[in-house]
mmCIF file of N, CA and C in Angstrom:
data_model
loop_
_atom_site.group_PDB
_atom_site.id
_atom_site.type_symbol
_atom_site.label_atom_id
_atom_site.label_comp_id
_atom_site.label_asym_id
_atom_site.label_seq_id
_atom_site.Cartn_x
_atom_site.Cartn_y
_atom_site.Cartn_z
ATOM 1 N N UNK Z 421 6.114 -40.137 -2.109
ATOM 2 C CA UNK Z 421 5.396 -40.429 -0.885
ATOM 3 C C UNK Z 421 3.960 -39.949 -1.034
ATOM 4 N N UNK Z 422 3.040 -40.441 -0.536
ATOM 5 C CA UNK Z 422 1.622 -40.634 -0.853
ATOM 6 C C UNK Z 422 1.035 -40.175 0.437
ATOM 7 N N UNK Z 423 0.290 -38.902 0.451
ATOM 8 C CA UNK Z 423 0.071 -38.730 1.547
ATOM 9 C C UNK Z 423 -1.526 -38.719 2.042
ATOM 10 N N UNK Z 424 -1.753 -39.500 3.192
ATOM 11 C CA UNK Z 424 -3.397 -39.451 3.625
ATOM 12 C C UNK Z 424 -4.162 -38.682 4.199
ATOM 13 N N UNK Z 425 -5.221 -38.275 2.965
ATOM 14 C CA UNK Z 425 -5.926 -37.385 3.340
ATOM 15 C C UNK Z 425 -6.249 -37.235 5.150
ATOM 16 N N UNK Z 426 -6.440 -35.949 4.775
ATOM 17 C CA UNK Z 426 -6.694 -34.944 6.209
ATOM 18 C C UNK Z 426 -8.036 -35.901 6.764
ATOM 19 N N UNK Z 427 -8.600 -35.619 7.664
ATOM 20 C CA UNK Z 427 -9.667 -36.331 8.415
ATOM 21 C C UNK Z 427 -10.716 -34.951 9.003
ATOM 22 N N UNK Z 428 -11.794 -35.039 8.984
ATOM 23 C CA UNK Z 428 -12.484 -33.782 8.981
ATOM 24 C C UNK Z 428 -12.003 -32.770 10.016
ATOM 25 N N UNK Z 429 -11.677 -33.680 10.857
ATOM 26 C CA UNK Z 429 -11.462 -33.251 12.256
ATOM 27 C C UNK Z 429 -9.598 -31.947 12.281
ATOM 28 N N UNK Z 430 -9.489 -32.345 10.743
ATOM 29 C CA UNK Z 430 -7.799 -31.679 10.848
ATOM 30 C C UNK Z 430 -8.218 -30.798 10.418
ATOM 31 N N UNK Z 431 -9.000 -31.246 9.117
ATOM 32 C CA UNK Z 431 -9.253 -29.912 8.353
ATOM 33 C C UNK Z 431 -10.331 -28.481 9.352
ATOM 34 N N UNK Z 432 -10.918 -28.855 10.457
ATOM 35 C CA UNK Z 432 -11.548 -28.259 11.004
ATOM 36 C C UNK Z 432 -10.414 -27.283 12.058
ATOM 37 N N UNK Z 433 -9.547 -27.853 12.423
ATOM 38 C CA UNK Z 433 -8.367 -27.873 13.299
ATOM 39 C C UNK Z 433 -7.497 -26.557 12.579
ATOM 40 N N UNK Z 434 -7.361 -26.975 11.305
ATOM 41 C CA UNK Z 434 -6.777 -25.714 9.918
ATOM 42 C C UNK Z 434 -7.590 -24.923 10.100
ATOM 43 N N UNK Z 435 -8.823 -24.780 9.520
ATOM 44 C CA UNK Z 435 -9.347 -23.513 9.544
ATOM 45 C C UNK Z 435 -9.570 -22.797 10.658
ATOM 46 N N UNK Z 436 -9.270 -23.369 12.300
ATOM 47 C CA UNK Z 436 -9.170 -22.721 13.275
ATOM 48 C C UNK Z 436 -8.592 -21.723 13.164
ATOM 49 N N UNK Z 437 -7.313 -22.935 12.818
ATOM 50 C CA UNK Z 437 -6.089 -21.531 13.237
ATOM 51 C C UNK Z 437 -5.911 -20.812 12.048
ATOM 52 N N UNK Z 438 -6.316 -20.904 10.728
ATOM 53 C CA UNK Z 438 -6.471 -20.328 9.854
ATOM 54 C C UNK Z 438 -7.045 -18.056 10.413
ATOM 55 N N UNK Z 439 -8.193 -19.021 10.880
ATOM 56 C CA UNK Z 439 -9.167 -17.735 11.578
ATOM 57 C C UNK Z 439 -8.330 -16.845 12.548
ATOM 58 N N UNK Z 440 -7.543 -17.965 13.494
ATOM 59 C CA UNK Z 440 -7.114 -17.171 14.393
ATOM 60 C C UNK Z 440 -6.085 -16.241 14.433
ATOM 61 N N UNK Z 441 -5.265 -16.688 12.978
ATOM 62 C CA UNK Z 441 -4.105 -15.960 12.438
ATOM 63 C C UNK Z 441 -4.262 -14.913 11.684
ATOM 64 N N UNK Z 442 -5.862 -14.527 10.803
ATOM 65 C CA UNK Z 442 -6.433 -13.922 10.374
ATOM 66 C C UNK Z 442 -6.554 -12.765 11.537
ATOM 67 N N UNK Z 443 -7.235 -13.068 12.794
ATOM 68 C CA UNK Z 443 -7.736 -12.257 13.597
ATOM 69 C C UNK Z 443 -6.372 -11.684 14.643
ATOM 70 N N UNK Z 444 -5.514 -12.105 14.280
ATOM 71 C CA UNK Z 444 -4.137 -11.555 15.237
ATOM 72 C C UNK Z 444 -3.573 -10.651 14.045
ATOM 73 N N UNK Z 445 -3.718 -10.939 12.940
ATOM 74 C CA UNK Z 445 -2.972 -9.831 12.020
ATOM 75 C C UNK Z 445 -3.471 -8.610 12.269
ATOM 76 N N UNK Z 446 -4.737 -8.849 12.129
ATOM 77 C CA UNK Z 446 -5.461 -7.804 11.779
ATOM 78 C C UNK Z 446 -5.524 -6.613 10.954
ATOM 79 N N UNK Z 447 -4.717 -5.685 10.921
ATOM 80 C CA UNK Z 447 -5.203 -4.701 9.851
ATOM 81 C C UNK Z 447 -3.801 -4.791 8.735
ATOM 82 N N UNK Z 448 -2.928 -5.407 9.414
ATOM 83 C CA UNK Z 448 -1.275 -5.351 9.259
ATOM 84 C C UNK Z 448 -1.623 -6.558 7.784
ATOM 85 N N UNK Z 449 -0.601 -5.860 7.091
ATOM 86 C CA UNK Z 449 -1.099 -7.010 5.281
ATOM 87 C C UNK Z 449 -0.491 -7.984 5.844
ATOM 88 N N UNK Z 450 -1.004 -8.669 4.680
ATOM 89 C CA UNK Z 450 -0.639 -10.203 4.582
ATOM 90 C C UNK Z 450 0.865 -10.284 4.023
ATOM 91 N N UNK Z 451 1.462 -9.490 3.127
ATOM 92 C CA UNK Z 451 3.175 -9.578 2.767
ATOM 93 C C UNK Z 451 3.467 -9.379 3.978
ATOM 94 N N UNK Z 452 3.446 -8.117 4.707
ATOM 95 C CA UNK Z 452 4.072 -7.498 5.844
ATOM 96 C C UNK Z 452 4.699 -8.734 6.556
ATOM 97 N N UNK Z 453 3.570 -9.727 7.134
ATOM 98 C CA UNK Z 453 3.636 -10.112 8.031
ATOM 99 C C UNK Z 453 4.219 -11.361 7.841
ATOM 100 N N UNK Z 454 3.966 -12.205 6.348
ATOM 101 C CA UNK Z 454 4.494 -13.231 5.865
ATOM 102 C C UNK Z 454 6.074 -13.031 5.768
ATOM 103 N N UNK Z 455 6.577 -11.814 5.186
ATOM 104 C CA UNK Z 455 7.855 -11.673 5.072
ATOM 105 C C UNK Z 455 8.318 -11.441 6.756
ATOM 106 N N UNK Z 456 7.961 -10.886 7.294
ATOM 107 C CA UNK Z 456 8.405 -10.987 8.681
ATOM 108 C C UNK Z 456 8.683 -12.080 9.685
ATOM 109 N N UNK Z 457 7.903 -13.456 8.843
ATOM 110 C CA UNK Z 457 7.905 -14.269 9.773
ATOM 111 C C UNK Z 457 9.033 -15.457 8.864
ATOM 112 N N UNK Z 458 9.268 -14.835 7.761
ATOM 113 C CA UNK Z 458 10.244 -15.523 6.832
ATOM 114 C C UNK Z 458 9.441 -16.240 5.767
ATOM 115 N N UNK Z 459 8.199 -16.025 5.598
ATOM 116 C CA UNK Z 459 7.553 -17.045 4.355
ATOM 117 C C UNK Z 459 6.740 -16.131 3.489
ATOM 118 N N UNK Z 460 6.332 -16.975 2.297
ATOM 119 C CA UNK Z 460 6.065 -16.334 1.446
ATOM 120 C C UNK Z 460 4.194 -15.630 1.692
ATOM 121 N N UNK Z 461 3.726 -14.587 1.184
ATOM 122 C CA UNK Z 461 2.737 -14.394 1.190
ATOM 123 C C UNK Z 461 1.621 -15.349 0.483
ATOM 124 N N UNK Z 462 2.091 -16.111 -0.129
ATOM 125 C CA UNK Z 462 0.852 -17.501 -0.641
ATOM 126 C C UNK Z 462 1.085 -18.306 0.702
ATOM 127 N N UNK Z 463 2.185 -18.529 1.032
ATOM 128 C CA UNK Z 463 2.157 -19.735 2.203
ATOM 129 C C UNK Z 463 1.171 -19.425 3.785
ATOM 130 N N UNK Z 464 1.088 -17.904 3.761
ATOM 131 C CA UNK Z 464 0.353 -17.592 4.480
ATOM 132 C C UNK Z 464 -1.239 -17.660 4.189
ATOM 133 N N UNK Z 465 -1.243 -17.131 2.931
ATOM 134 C CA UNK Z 465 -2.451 -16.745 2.545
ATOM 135 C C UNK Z 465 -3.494 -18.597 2.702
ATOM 136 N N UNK Z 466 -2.545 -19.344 2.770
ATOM 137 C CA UNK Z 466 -2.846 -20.557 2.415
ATOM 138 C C UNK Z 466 -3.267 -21.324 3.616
ATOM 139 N N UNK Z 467 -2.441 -20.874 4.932
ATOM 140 C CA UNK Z 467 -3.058 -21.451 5.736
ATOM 141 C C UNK Z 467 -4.261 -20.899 6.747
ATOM 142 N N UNK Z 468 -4.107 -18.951 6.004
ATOM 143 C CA UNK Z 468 -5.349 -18.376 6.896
ATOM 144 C C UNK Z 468 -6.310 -18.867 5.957
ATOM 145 N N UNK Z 469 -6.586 -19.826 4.700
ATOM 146 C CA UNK Z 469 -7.660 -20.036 4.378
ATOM 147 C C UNK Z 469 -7.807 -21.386 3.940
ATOM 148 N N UNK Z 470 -7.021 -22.155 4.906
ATOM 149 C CA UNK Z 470 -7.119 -23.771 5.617
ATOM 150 C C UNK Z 470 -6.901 -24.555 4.141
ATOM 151 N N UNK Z 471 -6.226 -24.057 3.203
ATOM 152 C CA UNK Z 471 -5.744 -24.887 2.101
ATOM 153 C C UNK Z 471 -4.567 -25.520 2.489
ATOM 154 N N UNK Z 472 -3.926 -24.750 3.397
ATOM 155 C CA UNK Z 472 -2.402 -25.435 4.248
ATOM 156 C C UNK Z 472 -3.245 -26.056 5.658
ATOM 157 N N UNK Z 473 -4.355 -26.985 5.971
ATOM 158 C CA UNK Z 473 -4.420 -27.024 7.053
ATOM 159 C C UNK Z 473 -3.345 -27.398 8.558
ATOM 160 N N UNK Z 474 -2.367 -28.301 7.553
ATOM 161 C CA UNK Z 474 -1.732 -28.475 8.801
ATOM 162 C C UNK Z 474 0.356 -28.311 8.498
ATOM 163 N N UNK Z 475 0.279 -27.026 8.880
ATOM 164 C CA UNK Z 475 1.439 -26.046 8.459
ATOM 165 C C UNK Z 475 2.578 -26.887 9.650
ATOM 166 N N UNK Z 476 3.686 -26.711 9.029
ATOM 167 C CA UNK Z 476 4.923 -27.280 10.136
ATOM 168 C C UNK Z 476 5.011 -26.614 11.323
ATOM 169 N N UNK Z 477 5.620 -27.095 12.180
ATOM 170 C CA UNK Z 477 5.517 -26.262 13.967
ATOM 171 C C UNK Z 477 5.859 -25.231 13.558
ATOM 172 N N UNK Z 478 7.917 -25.638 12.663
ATOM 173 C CA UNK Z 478 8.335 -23.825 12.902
ATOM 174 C C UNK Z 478 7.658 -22.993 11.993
ATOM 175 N N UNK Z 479 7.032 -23.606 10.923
ATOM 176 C CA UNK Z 479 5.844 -22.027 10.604
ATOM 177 C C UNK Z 479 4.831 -21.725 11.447
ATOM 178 N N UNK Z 480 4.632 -22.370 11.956
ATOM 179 C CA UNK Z 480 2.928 -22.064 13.174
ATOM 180 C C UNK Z 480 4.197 -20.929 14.372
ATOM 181 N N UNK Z 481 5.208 -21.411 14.455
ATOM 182 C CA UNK Z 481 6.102 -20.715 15.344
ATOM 183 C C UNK Z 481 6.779 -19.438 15.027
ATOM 184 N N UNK Z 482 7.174 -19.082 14.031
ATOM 185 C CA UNK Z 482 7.347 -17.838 13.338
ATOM 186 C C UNK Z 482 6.119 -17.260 13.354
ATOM 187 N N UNK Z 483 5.003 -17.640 12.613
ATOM 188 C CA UNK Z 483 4.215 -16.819 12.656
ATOM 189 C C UNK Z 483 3.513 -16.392 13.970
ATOM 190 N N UNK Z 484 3.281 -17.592 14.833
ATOM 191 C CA UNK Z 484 3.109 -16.827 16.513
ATOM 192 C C UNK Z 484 4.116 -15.866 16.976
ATOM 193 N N UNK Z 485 4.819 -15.908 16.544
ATOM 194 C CA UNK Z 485 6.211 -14.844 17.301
ATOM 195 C C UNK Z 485 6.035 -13.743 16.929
ATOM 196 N N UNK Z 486 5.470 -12.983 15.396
ATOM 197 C CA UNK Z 486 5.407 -12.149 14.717
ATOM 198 C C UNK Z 486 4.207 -11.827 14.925
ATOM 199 N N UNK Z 487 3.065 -12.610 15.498
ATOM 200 C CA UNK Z 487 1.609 -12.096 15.462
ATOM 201 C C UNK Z 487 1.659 -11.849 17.803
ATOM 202 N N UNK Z 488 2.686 -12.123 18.225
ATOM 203 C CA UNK Z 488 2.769 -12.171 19.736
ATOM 204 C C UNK Z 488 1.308 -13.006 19.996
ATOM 205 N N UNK Z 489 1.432 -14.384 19.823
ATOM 206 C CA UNK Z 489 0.918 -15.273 19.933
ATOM 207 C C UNK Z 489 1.815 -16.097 20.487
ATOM 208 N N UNK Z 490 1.240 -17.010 21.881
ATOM 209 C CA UNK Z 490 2.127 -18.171 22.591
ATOM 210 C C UNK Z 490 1.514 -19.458 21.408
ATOM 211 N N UNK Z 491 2.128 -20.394 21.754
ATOM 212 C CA UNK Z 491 2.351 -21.413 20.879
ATOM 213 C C UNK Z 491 0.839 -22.427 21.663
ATOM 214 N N UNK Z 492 0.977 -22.144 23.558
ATOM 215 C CA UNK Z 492 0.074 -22.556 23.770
ATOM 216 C C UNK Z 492 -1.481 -22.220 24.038
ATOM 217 N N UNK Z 493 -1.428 -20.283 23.294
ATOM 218 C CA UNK Z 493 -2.457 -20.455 22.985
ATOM 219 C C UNK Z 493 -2.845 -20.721 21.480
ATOM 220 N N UNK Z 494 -2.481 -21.405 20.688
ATOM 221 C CA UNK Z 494 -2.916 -21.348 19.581
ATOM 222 C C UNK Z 494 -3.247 -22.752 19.876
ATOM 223 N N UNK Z 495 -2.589 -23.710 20.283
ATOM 224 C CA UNK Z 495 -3.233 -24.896 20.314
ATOM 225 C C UNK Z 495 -4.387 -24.993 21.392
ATOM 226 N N UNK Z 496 -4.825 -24.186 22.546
ATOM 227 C CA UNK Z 496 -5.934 -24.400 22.792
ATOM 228 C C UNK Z 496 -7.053 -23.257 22.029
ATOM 229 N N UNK Z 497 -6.662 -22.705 21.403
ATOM 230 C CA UNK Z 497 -7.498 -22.362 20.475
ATOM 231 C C UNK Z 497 -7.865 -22.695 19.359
ATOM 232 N N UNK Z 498 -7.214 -24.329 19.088
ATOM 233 C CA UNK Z 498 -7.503 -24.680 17.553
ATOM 234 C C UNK Z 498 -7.652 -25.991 17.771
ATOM 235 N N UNK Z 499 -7.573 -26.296 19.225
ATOM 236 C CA UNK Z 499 -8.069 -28.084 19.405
ATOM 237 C C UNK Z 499 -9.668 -28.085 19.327
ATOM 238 N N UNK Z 500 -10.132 -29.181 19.219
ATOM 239 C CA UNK Z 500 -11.339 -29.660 18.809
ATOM 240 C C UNK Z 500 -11.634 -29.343 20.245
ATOM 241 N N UNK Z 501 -13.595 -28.779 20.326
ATOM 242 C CA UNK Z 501 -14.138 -28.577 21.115
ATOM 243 C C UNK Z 501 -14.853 -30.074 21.243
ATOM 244 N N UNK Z 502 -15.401 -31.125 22.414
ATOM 245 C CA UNK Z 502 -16.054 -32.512 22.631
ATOM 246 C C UNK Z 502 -17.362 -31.365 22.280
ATOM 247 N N UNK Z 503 -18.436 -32.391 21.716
ATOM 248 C CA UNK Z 503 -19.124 -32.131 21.371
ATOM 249 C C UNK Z 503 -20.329 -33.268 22.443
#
């Protein structure tokens, strides 16, 4: 399966929440928190630095649960601002 590229607008969307998952960890490592949420520390590392821009719900959902993040604020914190 052949998959189509991201569109700027996703990849901008990734590194949101990339940031924002960055900034909820905070001092707590990156294993700690990856193993806590059940994934590996690359899979994390990958989407706090928007190489995974657009991660499956239940990982965006584990990892909100483990960072006490609602689900709906991460999506209004990672939808596109109108310009």
């Amino acid at each position: 399966m052949v998959r189509t590229p991201l569109t700027p607008e996703e990849r901008e969307r990734g590194e949101r929440l990339g940031q924002l998952l960055r900034e909820a960890r905070g001092e707590r490592s990156m294993v700690s928190v990856a193993a806590e949420a059940g994934l590996s520390a690359e899979t994390l590392r990958k989407i706090e630095t928007g190489r995974a821009p657009t991660p499956a719900l239940f990982t965006v959902a584990a990892l909100a649960s483990v960072l006490h993040l609602s689900l709906d604020e991460i999506v209004l914190r990672c939808e596109l601002v109108p310009v």
